Amino acid sequence: MTQEMADDKFAMLRQQAETILRGQPADLSDLSPADIQALIHNLQVHQLELELQNEELRRAQLELQAARNRYADLYNFAPVGYFTLDVNGAIVEANLTGATLLNVTRSDLIGAPLARFVAKEDWDKYAVYRVRLGQSEEPQRIEIKLVRQADAPFHAQLEGIAAYDQAGRFTQSRITVGDITERVRAEAMLHESERLARLTEQLRELSARLQSVREEERTRISRAIHDELGQTLTGLKMDVAWLQGHLEPPQPALLAKMQAMSGLIDTTIQTVRRISTELRPGILDLGLVATIEWQLQEFQTRTGIETHLISAPEETTLDDDRSTAVYRIFQEILTNVVRHAEATQVEVTLEETAAFLTLQVRDNGRGITASEIDNPKSIGLLGMQERARLRGGEVHLSGSPGRGTTVTVRLPLTTVNSEQ
């Protein structure tokens, strides 16, 4: 109600009061002048009181109207749709948000059953919800799909409560409707992410198992080649030497052939030893420190790059699996030095604390670039990182152009979950 409307109403009431008074003329003949004066004073006081009361009433009505307007705004523009349904499920009242959610004008909603906007696959679910709503005094919640007019379905959450008359009869239900499509989509993405995380973990476990099996197979083949094939070749060389010593009379051509055979056997023995060592160096059985020292000597002999073992413990407490993993990573680091670093010197530090083993390899080569660090596939970093990560460790590269590259491998001494 506006101020102008309130003033018109008070004017109308005043006219009605004056009409009533004109129909009831007052008899003042028996009153003295003093009594008349007192009466006039009292009338003036009452008139002032009425005016004050009228003003207070007018202010109260304006405040009430403002409150009603605020309520209407809150109701109509709430973030969720409000629907009031009768006992048959028809819409009695709806706010603007609800009409917008369903893409229908409010006037077209009134009298329409809310079930009309429920997706077909959720009809039964909604019917059960309405029965449950009418039988309980507690709020009831459901998540279903609703269909906007001329639009695709959307996920909605309905939360309603029943209303009863004085006789306790169910008369209405008041329901809020919220669009939860984004939440449902986010939950689906989360579930998919969790599924992929589980698959990733399974793949990592499989990768770890494959690496373990591969190393076991390497060890078996290496020992078989070294022991069986190596012994056979050694025996063959001894037989050729025996034949050379028992060839009577001496035959130069045959003797030369036997010497060539002996040389070929020596070459084959060396090849067998090299293959066996590449599969798994037997020195690993003596420990990681001894293996790294041997590998550095072999690397310097083969490449001419100067190597230095700056510091290392007498021995590490790593188990065979972790020792082998560190050795394989170390092999890959040295391979990268030859392929990419253009270095003349390599320094190695091995340190063991109460919980971790740290291997650091530094070269004086051209230095790794930021793009190479960001693209680990280009230098085999991915394989090194995966070996370390499967055992709870990490591999870190640092360096700059012209200042060499440093690779740091950090591995826990005991089993640690790779996700930690």
mmCIF file of C-alpha atoms in Angstrom, residues 118-397:
data_model
loop_
_atom_site.group_PDB
_atom_site.id
_atom_site.type_symbol
_atom_site.label_atom_id
_atom_site.label_comp_id
_atom_site.label_asym_id
_atom_site.label_seq_id
_atom_site.Cartn_x
_atom_site.Cartn_y
_atom_site.Cartn_z
ATOM 1 C CA VAL A 118 9.184 -34.940 -14.459
ATOM 2 C CA ALA A 119 11.310 -36.919 -16.919
ATOM 3 C CA LYS A 120 9.634 -40.146 -17.992
ATOM 4 C CA GLU A 121 12.287 -42.389 -16.467
ATOM 5 C CA ASP A 122 11.633 -40.814 -13.039
ATOM 6 C CA TRP A 123 7.812 -40.952 -12.999
ATOM 7 C CA ASP A 124 7.700 -43.920 -10.616
ATOM 8 C CA LYS A 125 10.337 -42.390 -8.390
ATOM 9 C CA TYR A 126 8.381 -39.127 -8.147
ATOM 10 C CA ALA A 127 5.114 -40.972 -7.423
ATOM 11 C CA VAL A 128 6.718 -42.775 -4.484
ATOM 12 C CA TYR A 129 8.120 -39.449 -3.275
ATOM 13 C CA ARG A 130 4.662 -37.817 -3.251
ATOM 14 C CA VAL A 131 3.212 -40.709 -1.237
ATOM 15 C CA ARG A 132 6.073 -40.483 1.239
ATOM 16 C CA LEU A 133 5.634 -36.715 1.465
ATOM 17 C CA GLY A 134 1.936 -37.015 2.338
ATOM 18 C CA GLN A 135 2.576 -39.615 5.028
ATOM 19 C CA SER A 136 5.341 -37.870 6.956
ATOM 20 C CA GLU A 137 5.702 -34.701 8.964
ATOM 21 C CA GLU A 138 9.433 -34.665 8.261
ATOM 22 C CA PRO A 139 10.983 -32.973 5.208
ATOM 23 C CA GLN A 140 11.458 -35.369 2.285
ATOM 24 C CA ARG A 141 14.176 -35.120 -0.347
ATOM 25 C CA ILE A 142 14.616 -36.644 -3.789
ATOM 26 C CA GLU A 143 16.880 -36.189 -6.803
ATOM 27 C CA ILE A 144 15.230 -36.641 -10.202
ATOM 28 C CA LYS A 145 15.341 -35.267 -13.718
ATOM 29 C CA LEU A 146 12.945 -32.493 -14.690
ATOM 30 C CA VAL A 147 12.193 -31.410 -18.233
ATOM 31 C CA ARG A 148 12.173 -27.752 -19.201
ATOM 32 C CA GLN A 149 9.655 -26.783 -21.813
ATOM 33 C CA ALA A 150 11.294 -27.163 -25.246
ATOM 34 C CA ASP A 151 14.616 -27.993 -23.628
ATOM 35 C CA ALA A 152 16.723 -30.916 -22.448
ATOM 36 C CA PRO A 153 16.198 -32.525 -19.014
ATOM 37 C CA PHE A 154 18.167 -31.244 -16.045
ATOM 38 C CA HIS A 155 19.044 -32.776 -12.702
ATOM 39 C CA ALA A 156 16.979 -31.355 -9.835
ATOM 40 C CA GLN A 157 16.780 -31.794 -6.090
ATOM 41 C CA LEU A 158 13.283 -31.585 -4.585
ATOM 42 C CA GLU A 159 12.871 -30.983 -0.868
ATOM 43 C CA GLY A 160 9.343 -30.737 0.448
ATOM 44 C CA ILE A 161 7.200 -30.837 3.554
ATOM 45 C CA ALA A 162 3.496 -31.511 4.016
ATOM 46 C CA ALA A 163 0.991 -28.941 5.346
ATOM 47 C CA TYR A 164 -2.066 -29.964 7.408
ATOM 48 C CA ASP A 165 -5.307 -28.240 8.402
ATOM 49 C CA GLN A 166 -6.608 -27.910 11.965
ATOM 50 C CA ALA A 167 -8.244 -31.329 11.695
ATOM 51 C CA GLY A 168 -4.887 -32.886 10.846
ATOM 52 C CA ARG A 169 -5.736 -33.558 7.225
ATOM 53 C CA PHE A 170 -3.051 -33.308 4.553
ATOM 54 C CA THR A 171 -3.951 -30.299 2.409
ATOM 55 C CA GLN A 172 -0.834 -29.077 0.657
ATOM 56 C CA SER A 173 2.829 -29.755 0.084
ATOM 57 C CA ARG A 174 5.471 -27.068 -0.148
ATOM 58 C CA ILE A 175 8.446 -28.006 -2.301
ATOM 59 C CA THR A 176 11.735 -26.340 -3.184
ATOM 60 C CA VAL A 177 13.358 -27.241 -6.505
ATOM 61 C CA GLY A 178 17.061 -26.647 -7.150
ATOM 62 C CA ASP A 179 19.051 -27.230 -10.326
ATOM 63 C CA ILE A 180 21.895 -29.593 -9.344
ATOM 64 C CA THR A 181 23.093 -30.364 -12.866
ATOM 65 C CA GLU A 182 26.554 -28.887 -12.244
ATOM 66 C CA ARG A 183 26.890 -30.801 -8.977
ATOM 67 C CA VAL A 184 25.871 -34.077 -10.633
ATOM 68 C CA ARG A 185 28.324 -33.395 -13.461
ATOM 69 C CA ALA A 186 31.088 -32.623 -10.948
ATOM 70 C CA GLU A 187 30.311 -35.821 -9.020
ATOM 71 C CA ALA A 188 30.449 -37.818 -12.245
ATOM 72 C CA MET A 189 33.813 -36.249 -13.078
ATOM 73 C CA LEU A 190 35.036 -37.010 -9.552
ATOM 74 C CA HIS A 191 33.944 -40.645 -9.840
ATOM 75 C CA GLU A 192 35.653 -40.899 -13.219
ATOM 76 C CA SER A 193 38.779 -39.310 -11.758
ATOM 77 C CA GLU A 194 38.727 -41.795 -8.873
ATOM 78 C CA ARG A 195 38.259 -44.651 -11.338
ATOM 79 C CA LEU A 196 41.199 -43.435 -13.408
ATOM 80 C CA ALA A 197 43.260 -43.029 -10.239
ATOM 81 C CA ARG A 198 42.512 -46.635 -9.302
ATOM 82 C CA LEU A 199 43.441 -47.770 -12.805
ATOM 83 C CA THR A 200 46.635 -45.710 -12.639
ATOM 84 C CA GLU A 201 47.539 -47.297 -9.323
ATOM 85 C CA GLN A 202 46.829 -50.744 -10.748
ATOM 86 C CA LEU A 203 48.998 -49.947 -13.766
ATOM 87 C CA ARG A 204 51.783 -48.778 -11.468
ATOM 88 C CA GLU A 205 51.520 -51.968 -9.461
ATOM 89 C CA LEU A 206 51.587 -53.942 -12.699
ATOM 90 C CA SER A 207 54.561 -51.914 -13.917
ATOM 91 C CA ALA A 208 56.380 -52.564 -10.651
ATOM 92 C CA ARG A 209 55.637 -56.259 -10.944
ATOM 93 C CA LEU A 210 56.791 -56.319 -14.571
ATOM 94 C CA GLN A 211 60.022 -54.555 -13.636
ATOM 95 C CA SER A 212 60.564 -57.028 -10.831
ATOM 96 C CA VAL A 213 59.881 -59.989 -13.105
ATOM 97 C CA ARG A 214 62.124 -58.476 -15.788
ATOM 98 C CA GLU A 215 64.994 -58.085 -13.326
ATOM 99 C CA GLU A 216 64.480 -61.629 -12.055
ATOM 100 C CA GLU A 217 64.515 -62.898 -15.633
ATOM 101 C CA ARG A 218 67.597 -60.808 -16.426
ATOM 102 C CA THR A 219 69.343 -62.309 -13.403
ATOM 103 C CA ARG A 220 68.369 -65.847 -14.368
ATOM 104 C CA ILE A 221 69.433 -65.430 -18.003
ATOM 105 C CA SER A 222 72.649 -63.645 -17.012
ATOM 106 C CA ARG A 223 73.663 -66.436 -14.669
ATOM 107 C CA ALA A 224 72.652 -69.095 -17.171
ATOM 108 C CA ILE A 225 74.726 -67.449 -19.908
ATOM 109 C CA HIS A 226 77.679 -66.865 -17.605
ATOM 110 C CA ASP A 227 77.680 -70.271 -15.965
ATOM 111 C CA GLU A 228 76.436 -72.676 -18.616
ATOM 112 C CA LEU A 229 77.454 -71.053 -21.897
ATOM 113 C CA GLY A 230 80.641 -69.642 -20.397
ATOM 114 C CA GLN A 231 81.680 -73.027 -19.033
ATOM 115 C CA THR A 232 80.850 -74.714 -22.339
ATOM 116 C CA LEU A 233 82.973 -72.232 -24.289
ATOM 117 C CA THR A 234 85.825 -72.607 -21.807
ATOM 118 C CA GLY A 235 85.645 -76.368 -22.181
ATOM 119 C CA LEU A 236 85.611 -76.006 -25.959
ATOM 120 C CA LYS A 237 88.717 -73.824 -25.826
ATOM 121 C CA MET A 238 90.487 -76.397 -23.668
ATOM 122 C CA ASP A 239 89.590 -79.129 -26.157
ATOM 123 C CA VAL A 240 90.982 -77.076 -29.051
ATOM 124 C CA ALA A 241 94.177 -76.490 -27.058
ATOM 125 C CA TRP A 242 94.425 -80.236 -26.377
ATOM 126 C CA LEU A 243 94.036 -80.987 -30.075
ATOM 127 C CA GLN A 244 96.755 -78.474 -30.884
ATOM 128 C CA GLY A 245 99.112 -80.233 -28.498
ATOM 129 C CA HIS A 246 98.353 -83.715 -29.794
ATOM 130 C CA LEU A 247 98.402 -83.040 -33.510
ATOM 131 C CA GLU A 248 100.941 -85.533 -34.978
ATOM 132 C CA PRO A 249 102.585 -84.984 -37.298
ATOM 133 C CA PRO A 250 102.253 -81.189 -37.122
ATOM 134 C CA GLN A 251 100.081 -79.799 -39.878
ATOM 135 C CA PRO A 252 100.570 -76.002 -40.278
ATOM 136 C CA ALA A 253 97.265 -75.361 -42.042
ATOM 137 C CA LEU A 254 95.274 -77.315 -39.481
ATOM 138 C CA LEU A 255 97.214 -75.719 -36.636
ATOM 139 C CA ALA A 256 96.459 -72.220 -37.983
ATOM 140 C CA LYS A 257 92.795 -73.130 -38.242
ATOM 141 C CA MET A 258 92.783 -74.297 -34.632
ATOM 142 C CA GLN A 259 94.452 -71.099 -33.492
ATOM 143 C CA ALA A 260 91.774 -69.093 -35.331
ATOM 144 C CA MET A 261 89.115 -71.236 -33.644
ATOM 145 C CA SER A 262 90.720 -70.557 -30.278
ATOM 146 C CA GLY A 263 90.703 -66.806 -30.963
ATOM 147 C CA LEU A 264 87.059 -66.963 -32.024
ATOM 148 C CA ILE A 265 86.221 -68.830 -28.835
ATOM 149 C CA ASP A 266 88.023 -66.134 -26.798
ATOM 150 C CA THR A 267 85.999 -63.443 -28.590
ATOM 151 C CA THR A 268 82.784 -65.376 -27.952
ATOM 152 C CA ILE A 269 83.646 -65.759 -24.263
ATOM 153 C CA GLN A 270 84.169 -62.002 -24.006
ATOM 154 C CA THR A 271 80.850 -61.386 -25.781
ATOM 155 C CA VAL A 272 79.077 -63.767 -23.411
ATOM 156 C CA ARG A 273 80.578 -61.976 -20.418
ATOM 157 C CA ARG A 274 79.535 -58.594 -21.825
ATOM 158 C CA ILE A 275 75.972 -59.727 -22.491
ATOM 159 C CA SER A 276 75.779 -61.327 -19.054
ATOM 160 C CA THR A 277 77.046 -58.137 -17.436
ATOM 161 C CA GLU A 278 74.636 -55.955 -19.374
ATOM 162 C CA LEU A 279 71.738 -58.157 -18.319
ATOM 163 C CA ARG A 280 72.798 -57.927 -14.690
ATOM 164 C CA PRO A 281 76.318 -57.256 -13.462
ATOM 165 C CA GLY A 282 77.353 -59.985 -11.076
ATOM 166 C CA ILE A 283 79.080 -57.366 -8.955
ATOM 167 C CA LEU A 284 75.629 -56.266 -7.758
ATOM 168 C CA ASP A 285 75.818 -59.275 -5.462
ATOM 169 C CA LEU A 286 78.659 -57.443 -3.695
ATOM 170 C CA GLY A 287 76.517 -54.337 -3.067
ATOM 171 C CA LEU A 288 75.451 -51.057 -4.662
ATOM 172 C CA VAL A 289 78.587 -49.079 -3.762
ATOM 173 C CA ALA A 290 80.914 -51.628 -5.376
ATOM 174 C CA THR A 291 78.671 -51.738 -8.437
ATOM 175 C CA ILE A 292 78.729 -47.949 -8.866
ATOM 176 C CA GLU A 293 82.531 -47.887 -8.504
ATOM 177 C CA TRP A 294 82.843 -50.618 -11.145
ATOM 178 C CA GLN A 295 80.344 -48.888 -13.466
ATOM 179 C CA LEU A 296 82.278 -45.605 -13.250
ATOM 180 C CA GLN A 297 85.518 -47.365 -14.178
ATOM 181 C CA GLU A 298 83.841 -49.127 -17.094
ATOM 182 C CA PHE A 299 82.248 -45.848 -18.218
ATOM 183 C CA GLN A 300 85.554 -43.965 -18.135
ATOM 184 C CA THR A 301 87.330 -46.738 -20.041
ATOM 185 C CA ARG A 302 84.624 -46.930 -22.698
ATOM 186 C CA THR A 303 83.967 -43.195 -23.229
ATOM 187 C CA GLY A 304 87.114 -41.398 -22.081
ATOM 188 C CA ILE A 305 85.023 -39.147 -19.816
ATOM 189 C CA GLU A 306 86.776 -38.618 -16.484
ATOM 190 C CA THR A 307 84.784 -39.910 -13.485
ATOM 191 C CA HIS A 308 85.076 -39.245 -9.746
ATOM 192 C CA LEU A 309 83.248 -40.871 -6.832
ATOM 193 C CA ILE A 310 83.344 -37.944 -4.402
ATOM 194 C CA SER A 311 81.871 -39.723 -1.402
ATOM 195 C CA ALA A 312 79.969 -42.893 -0.587
ATOM 196 C CA PRO A 313 79.251 -45.037 2.466
ATOM 197 C CA GLU A 314 81.089 -48.324 2.870
ATOM 198 C CA GLU A 315 77.824 -50.031 1.996
ATOM 199 C CA THR A 316 74.104 -49.259 1.843
ATOM 200 C CA THR A 317 71.201 -50.965 3.601
ATOM 201 C CA LEU A 318 68.992 -51.076 0.502
ATOM 202 C CA ASP A 319 67.392 -54.387 -0.413
ATOM 203 C CA ASP A 320 68.143 -56.065 -3.736
ATOM 204 C CA ASP A 321 65.132 -54.562 -5.514
ATOM 205 C CA ARG A 322 66.006 -50.992 -4.536
ATOM 206 C CA SER A 323 69.692 -51.473 -5.218
ATOM 207 C CA THR A 324 68.886 -52.744 -8.699
ATOM 208 C CA ALA A 325 66.502 -49.815 -9.294
ATOM 209 C CA VAL A 326 69.171 -47.271 -8.277
ATOM 210 C CA TYR A 327 71.703 -49.015 -10.510
ATOM 211 C CA ARG A 328 69.339 -48.942 -13.518
ATOM 212 C CA ILE A 329 68.655 -45.243 -12.951
ATOM 213 C CA PHE A 330 72.395 -44.631 -12.655
ATOM 214 C CA GLN A 331 72.936 -46.462 -15.958
ATOM 215 C CA GLU A 332 70.352 -44.233 -17.662
ATOM 216 C CA ILE A 333 71.985 -41.088 -16.244
ATOM 217 C CA LEU A 334 75.382 -42.103 -17.640
ATOM 218 C CA THR A 335 73.768 -42.938 -20.986
ATOM 219 C CA ASN A 336 72.292 -39.424 -21.090
ATOM 220 C CA VAL A 337 75.715 -37.941 -20.318
ATOM 221 C CA VAL A 338 77.161 -39.684 -23.387
ATOM 222 C CA ARG A 339 74.216 -38.842 -25.663
ATOM 223 C CA HIS A 340 73.388 -35.286 -24.641
ATOM 224 C CA ALA A 341 75.787 -33.661 -22.165
ATOM 225 C CA GLU A 342 78.976 -33.205 -24.233
ATOM 226 C CA ALA A 343 80.806 -33.468 -20.903
ATOM 227 C CA THR A 344 84.416 -34.273 -20.060
ATOM 228 C CA GLN A 345 83.908 -34.996 -16.373
ATOM 229 C CA VAL A 346 81.330 -36.676 -14.132
ATOM 230 C CA GLU A 347 81.183 -36.453 -10.324
ATOM 231 C CA VAL A 348 79.104 -38.846 -8.229
ATOM 232 C CA THR A 349 78.037 -38.565 -4.601
ATOM 233 C CA LEU A 350 76.227 -41.319 -2.702
ATOM 234 C CA GLU A 351 74.806 -40.584 0.735
ATOM 235 C CA GLU A 352 72.671 -42.630 3.115
ATOM 236 C CA THR A 353 70.767 -41.191 6.080
ATOM 237 C CA ALA A 354 68.494 -42.909 8.577
ATOM 238 C CA ALA A 355 65.601 -42.939 6.119
ATOM 239 C CA PHE A 356 66.841 -42.133 2.608
ATOM 240 C CA LEU A 357 69.527 -42.905 0.076
ATOM 241 C CA THR A 358 70.545 -39.993 -2.166
ATOM 242 C CA LEU A 359 72.501 -40.403 -5.388
ATOM 243 C CA GLN A 360 73.737 -37.226 -7.077
ATOM 244 C CA VAL A 361 75.417 -37.180 -10.496
ATOM 245 C CA ARG A 362 76.889 -33.895 -11.783
ATOM 246 C CA ASP A 363 78.538 -33.329 -15.172
ATOM 247 C CA ASN A 364 80.349 -30.320 -16.671
ATOM 248 C CA GLY A 365 78.597 -30.510 -20.029
ATOM 249 C CA ARG A 366 76.455 -28.077 -22.016
ATOM 250 C CA GLY A 367 73.743 -28.007 -19.343
ATOM 251 C CA ILE A 368 70.135 -29.035 -19.499
ATOM 252 C CA THR A 369 67.579 -26.558 -20.843
ATOM 253 C CA ALA A 370 64.198 -25.681 -19.366
ATOM 254 C CA SER A 371 62.432 -27.212 -22.370
ATOM 255 C CA GLU A 372 64.257 -30.504 -21.821
ATOM 256 C CA ILE A 373 63.234 -30.542 -18.163
ATOM 257 C CA ASP A 374 59.624 -29.805 -19.155
ATOM 258 C CA ASN A 375 59.770 -32.567 -21.761
ATOM 259 C CA PRO A 376 61.230 -35.481 -19.802
ATOM 260 C CA LYS A 377 60.532 -37.981 -22.598
ATOM 261 C CA SER A 378 63.324 -36.424 -24.654
ATOM 262 C CA ILE A 379 66.010 -37.556 -22.222
ATOM 263 C CA GLY A 380 64.511 -40.689 -20.720
ATOM 264 C CA LEU A 381 63.597 -38.970 -17.471
ATOM 265 C CA LEU A 382 60.161 -40.561 -17.494
ATOM 266 C CA GLY A 383 61.558 -44.061 -17.092
ATOM 267 C CA MET A 384 63.888 -42.959 -14.300
ATOM 268 C CA GLN A 385 61.097 -41.167 -12.468
ATOM 269 C CA GLU A 386 58.784 -44.150 -12.787
ATOM 270 C CA ARG A 387 61.392 -46.513 -11.335
ATOM 271 C CA ALA A 388 61.902 -44.172 -8.394
ATOM 272 C CA ARG A 389 58.204 -43.399 -7.891
ATOM 273 C CA LEU A 390 57.267 -47.082 -7.765
ATOM 274 C CA ARG A 391 59.501 -47.298 -4.713
ATOM 275 C CA GLY A 392 58.380 -44.052 -3.100
ATOM 276 C CA GLY A 393 61.297 -41.999 -4.409
ATOM 277 C CA GLU A 394 61.897 -39.152 -6.833
ATOM 278 C CA VAL A 395 64.304 -37.934 -9.518
ATOM 279 C CA HIS A 396 65.109 -34.239 -9.866
ATOM 280 C CA LEU A 397 67.035 -32.487 -12.658
#
